[in-house]
GROMACS .gro file of C-alpha atoms in nm:
model
  138
    1UNK     CA    1   1.823   1.183   0.852
    2UNK     CA    2   1.890   0.978   0.541
    3UNK     CA    3   2.196   0.761   0.493
    4UNK     CA    4   2.299   0.576   0.179
    5UNK     CA    5   2.511   0.266   0.134
    6UNK     CA    6   2.641   0.303  -0.221
    7UNK     CA    7   2.836   0.053  -0.429
    8UNK     CA    8   2.828  -0.175  -0.727
    9UNK     CA    9   2.667  -0.518  -0.714
   10UNK     CA   10   2.868  -0.753  -0.495
   11UNK     CA   11   3.043  -0.479  -0.299
   12UNK     CA   12   2.893  -0.577   0.039
   13UNK     CA   13   2.609  -0.324   0.065
   14UNK     CA   14   2.351  -0.574   0.186
   15UNK     CA   15   2.589  -0.723   0.443
   16UNK     CA   16   2.656  -0.375   0.579
   17UNK     CA   17   2.280  -0.307   0.588
   18UNK     CA   18   2.215  -0.633   0.776
   19UNK     CA   19   2.478  -0.542   1.035
   20UNK     CA   20   2.326  -0.194   1.077
   21UNK     CA   21   1.970  -0.330   1.109
   22UNK     CA   22   2.072  -0.588   1.368
   23UNK     CA   23   2.285  -0.350   1.575
   24UNK     CA   24   2.013  -0.083   1.563
   25UNK     CA   25   1.742  -0.333   1.660
   26UNK     CA   26   1.950  -0.444   1.956
   27UNK     CA   27   1.978  -0.092   2.099
   28UNK     CA   28   1.666   0.092   1.974
   29UNK     CA   29   1.403   0.196   2.224
   30UNK     CA   30   1.144   0.177   1.946
   31UNK     CA   31   1.071  -0.030   1.637
   32UNK     CA   32   1.314  -0.097   1.354
   33UNK     CA   33   1.187  -0.186   1.007
   34UNK     CA   34   1.375  -0.335   0.713
   35UNK     CA   35   1.223  -0.333   0.364
   36UNK     CA   36   1.349  -0.569   0.097
   37UNK     CA   37   1.245  -0.689  -0.247
   38UNK     CA   38   1.192  -1.063  -0.213
   39UNK     CA   39   1.260  -1.273   0.093
   40UNK     CA   40   1.638  -1.314   0.087
   41UNK     CA   41   1.701  -1.150   0.426
   42UNK     CA   42   1.460  -1.365   0.628
   43UNK     CA   43   1.729  -1.554   0.821
   44UNK     CA   44   1.979  -1.265   0.838
   45UNK     CA   45   1.768  -0.999   1.008
   46UNK     CA   46   1.714  -1.017   1.384
   47UNK     CA   47   1.366  -1.107   1.504
   48UNK     CA   48   1.371  -0.775   1.690
   49UNK     CA   49   1.336  -0.590   1.357
   50UNK     CA   50   1.028  -0.605   1.137
   51UNK     CA   51   1.114  -0.737   0.790
   52UNK     CA   52   0.885  -0.637   0.504
   53UNK     CA   53   0.890  -0.789   0.156
   54UNK     CA   54   0.765  -0.497  -0.054
   55UNK     CA   55   0.666  -0.737  -0.333
   56UNK     CA   56   0.393  -0.870  -0.101
   57UNK     CA   57   0.221  -0.533  -0.131
   58UNK     CA   58   0.263  -0.488  -0.506
   59UNK     CA   59   0.449  -0.159  -0.463
   60UNK     CA   60   0.655  -0.054  -0.765
   61UNK     CA   61   0.825   0.275  -0.837
   62UNK     CA   62   0.933   0.553  -0.609
   63UNK     CA   63   0.583   0.695  -0.563
   64UNK     CA   64   0.446   0.371  -0.426
   65UNK     CA   65   0.764   0.308  -0.224
   66UNK     CA   66   0.718   0.648  -0.062
   67UNK     CA   67   0.355   0.556   0.013
   68UNK     CA   68   0.469   0.240   0.192
   69UNK     CA   69   0.715   0.444   0.400
   70UNK     CA   70   0.441   0.693   0.492
   71UNK     CA   71   0.209   0.406   0.588
   72UNK     CA   72   0.473   0.255   0.815
   73UNK     CA   73   0.531   0.589   0.986
   74UNK     CA   74   0.156   0.661   1.017
   75UNK     CA   75   0.071   0.314   1.144
   76UNK     CA   76   0.323   0.305   1.425
   77UNK     CA   77   0.460   0.613   1.597
   78UNK     CA   78   0.723   0.403   1.774
   79UNK     CA   79   0.928   0.345   1.457
   80UNK     CA   80   1.278   0.485   1.504
   81UNK     CA   81   1.458   0.352   1.197
   82UNK     CA   82   1.363   0.228   0.850
   83UNK     CA   83   1.617   0.048   0.633
   84UNK     CA   84   1.565  -0.027   0.264
   85UNK     CA   85   1.755  -0.275   0.050
   86UNK     CA   86   1.754  -0.287  -0.333
   87UNK     CA   87   1.632   0.073  -0.366
   88UNK     CA   88   1.692   0.096  -0.741
   89UNK     CA   89   1.515  -0.236  -0.802
   90UNK     CA   90   1.210  -0.113  -0.611
   91UNK     CA   91   1.211   0.238  -0.763
   92UNK     CA   92   1.402   0.264  -1.090
   93UNK     CA   93   1.750   0.337  -1.223
   94UNK     CA   94   1.645   0.694  -1.303
   95UNK     CA   95   1.876   0.886  -1.070
   96UNK     CA   96   1.676   1.208  -1.097
   97UNK     CA   97   1.369   1.019  -0.972
   98UNK     CA   98   1.585   0.876  -0.694
   99UNK     CA   99   1.686   1.230  -0.595
  100UNK     CA  100   1.320   1.340  -0.589
  101UNK     CA  101   1.230   1.033  -0.380
  102UNK     CA  102   1.507   1.105  -0.130
  103UNK     CA  103   1.396   1.468  -0.109
  104UNK     CA  104   1.043   1.354  -0.017
  105UNK     CA  105   1.180   1.101   0.233
  106UNK     CA  106   1.395   1.374   0.386
  107UNK     CA  107   1.082   1.579   0.460
  108UNK     CA  108   0.915   1.267   0.603
  109UNK     CA  109   1.218   1.201   0.823
  110UNK     CA  110   1.207   1.556   0.953
  111UNK     CA  111   0.834   1.536   1.031
  112UNK     CA  112   0.842   1.192   1.193
  113UNK     CA  113   1.195   1.190   1.344
  114UNK     CA  114   1.257   0.850   1.179
  115UNK     CA  115   1.607   0.767   1.053
  116UNK     CA  116   1.627   0.617   0.704
  117UNK     CA  117   1.903   0.417   0.539
  118UNK     CA  118   1.893   0.278   0.183
  119UNK     CA  119   2.126   0.069  -0.031
  120UNK     CA  120   2.194   0.207  -0.380
  121UNK     CA  121   2.356  -0.031  -0.627
  122UNK     CA  122   2.563   0.186  -0.859
  123UNK     CA  123   2.889   0.374  -0.878
  124UNK     CA  124   2.889   0.688  -0.663
  125UNK     CA  125   3.005   0.896  -0.963
  126UNK     CA  126   2.681   0.809  -1.149
  127UNK     CA  127   2.462   0.984  -0.893
  128UNK     CA  128   2.364   1.352  -0.924
  129UNK     CA  129   2.529   1.587  -0.676
  130UNK     CA  130   2.193   1.692  -0.529
  131UNK     CA  131   2.155   1.344  -0.378
  132UNK     CA  132   2.453   1.417  -0.152
  133UNK     CA  133   2.290   1.744  -0.042
  134UNK     CA  134   1.993   1.538   0.082
  135UNK     CA  135   2.160   1.223   0.215
  136UNK     CA  136   2.495   1.121   0.353
  137UNK     CA  137   2.695   0.823   0.236
  138UNK     CA  138   2.810   0.571   0.495
   0.00000   0.00000   0.00000
């Protein structure tokens, strides 16, 4: 399952993501992972969740982001949830590429039974309709 937190910059997406990560980490029977660009969430995310700065691995673009997600799922079969902040800054502002990325992640979610949630910093009306066929907005 893929969930999206959509909104313009400053609308509270990251705060909502932090709350979701922390509440999920508190109740999950497996591992919870949060991916960010930079290290701004270090003191906000519970120690029960694994926080990954994607810049530390040099991953850029949706293809490499997808590779990181696959590596996380392959490396630990106890992962239950993966959260991603700053999705468009990691991938790109090309919404068609975002849709393709989410389609690939949807297949990964189905195969691994991992739940995914990403923040998307834009107006909902800017996104192609096919994104909402793949993911649900929360």
